Amino acid sequence: MPLDAPKLNSLGFAKPPSETRVVVAMSGGVDSSVVAAQLASEGYDVVGVTLQLYDHGAALAKKGACCAGIDIHDARRVAEDMGFPHYVLDYENIFRDAVIDEFADSYLGGATPVPCIRCNERVKFKDLLETARDLDADCMATGHYIQRKMGAAGPELHSAADAARDQSYFLFSTTPEQLAYLRFPLGHLSSKAETRALAARHGLVVADKPDSQDICFVPDGNYAAVIEKLRPGAAEPGEIVHADGRVLGRHEGVIHYTIGQRRGLGIGGLSEPLYVVKLDVEAKRVVVGPKEMLSTRTIPVREINWLGDARFTSREEWPVSVKVRSTRPPREAVIRPISDTEAEVELLSPEEGVSPGQACVFYETEGSRILGGGWIWRGH
């Protein structure tokens, strides 16, 4: 950088913080509250925005969920205490159309969806990001634990410094254009304790607030109850069948099962442990089998968002590490592109319970960079 070049502020702009407007997506939790408070304390022109994503009087809402009524109140309190404006936007219809309806239909189709990814992709980083631009903001900041670093070809997405908090699995579909506008001020922190210490330092009312659990519109993790509410009559009974063809019992609806499930199958008296290996929605059948039937090395992936510097189809193979579930460590693999948005992923060692509807996220084999990802779209 030339000696006379203007100094960049902490958000990467060559102007004082007071002249830099940043919209902070505030969920009402401690993470996004700390981001807003810290930026406000540094002198940035902060605007807090909270999304109302569903009817807070409805049975779908639950205490402790992201974006529930109490969270809107908490976000407003933080904004008042720190002295910056705060807006609540009604995104119920957008959220239902873009996230909840697909979640229900995907589940009814025998998949195991990840609605948090779709929410980031279709609501927070699309409509909310456009709102931030409409407010003449220079950038939008969130409380996600992920890092944005400048590389030779522009902004890159990297895993959080704290592997236990890393949210890269849920953000793989962030596009280069979105990444140019987004900021993630917490990604470099080494622990959640640091975040809470910052909250206490700023005197935030949410400093000791528990983290939200489960999917925001799924009370107590009971997916089937939500699906039945959204799609009445969707749970039709059928047979539980062994992979060898034996009928082992009956079930009350395929929506009550997921690939890899072992407990609560409703079949007893068997000498071997059995797992759900396939959900045949058309035949209303839950197919079970031994654990080894869950192992697979080949994963078809589509709707790929590629974040590498070179074009995805410029090579026949990409050696990478991949995650097929948010809770699992990356596994070494090879991606073989079929088109710009479709590929076959081959794992170097088998993985169990690979399920349609889950994401397959690509990472550098050496280093922390996220190279993109896509959606697993059929069984093995």
JSON list of C-alpha atoms in Angstrom, two decimals, residues 38 143 155 260:
[
{"chain": "A", "resi": 38, "resn": "GLN", "atom": "CA", "xyz": [-19.04, -3.01, 19.24]},
{"chain": "A", "resi": 143, "resn": "GLY", "atom": "CA", "xyz": [-23.17, -12.26, 14.19]},
{"chain": "A", "resi": 155, "resn": "PRO", "atom": "CA", "xyz": [-13.05, -11.60, -0.68]},
{"chain": "A", "resi": 260, "resn": "GLY", "atom": "CA", "xyz": [-29.78, -43.17, 9.70]}
]
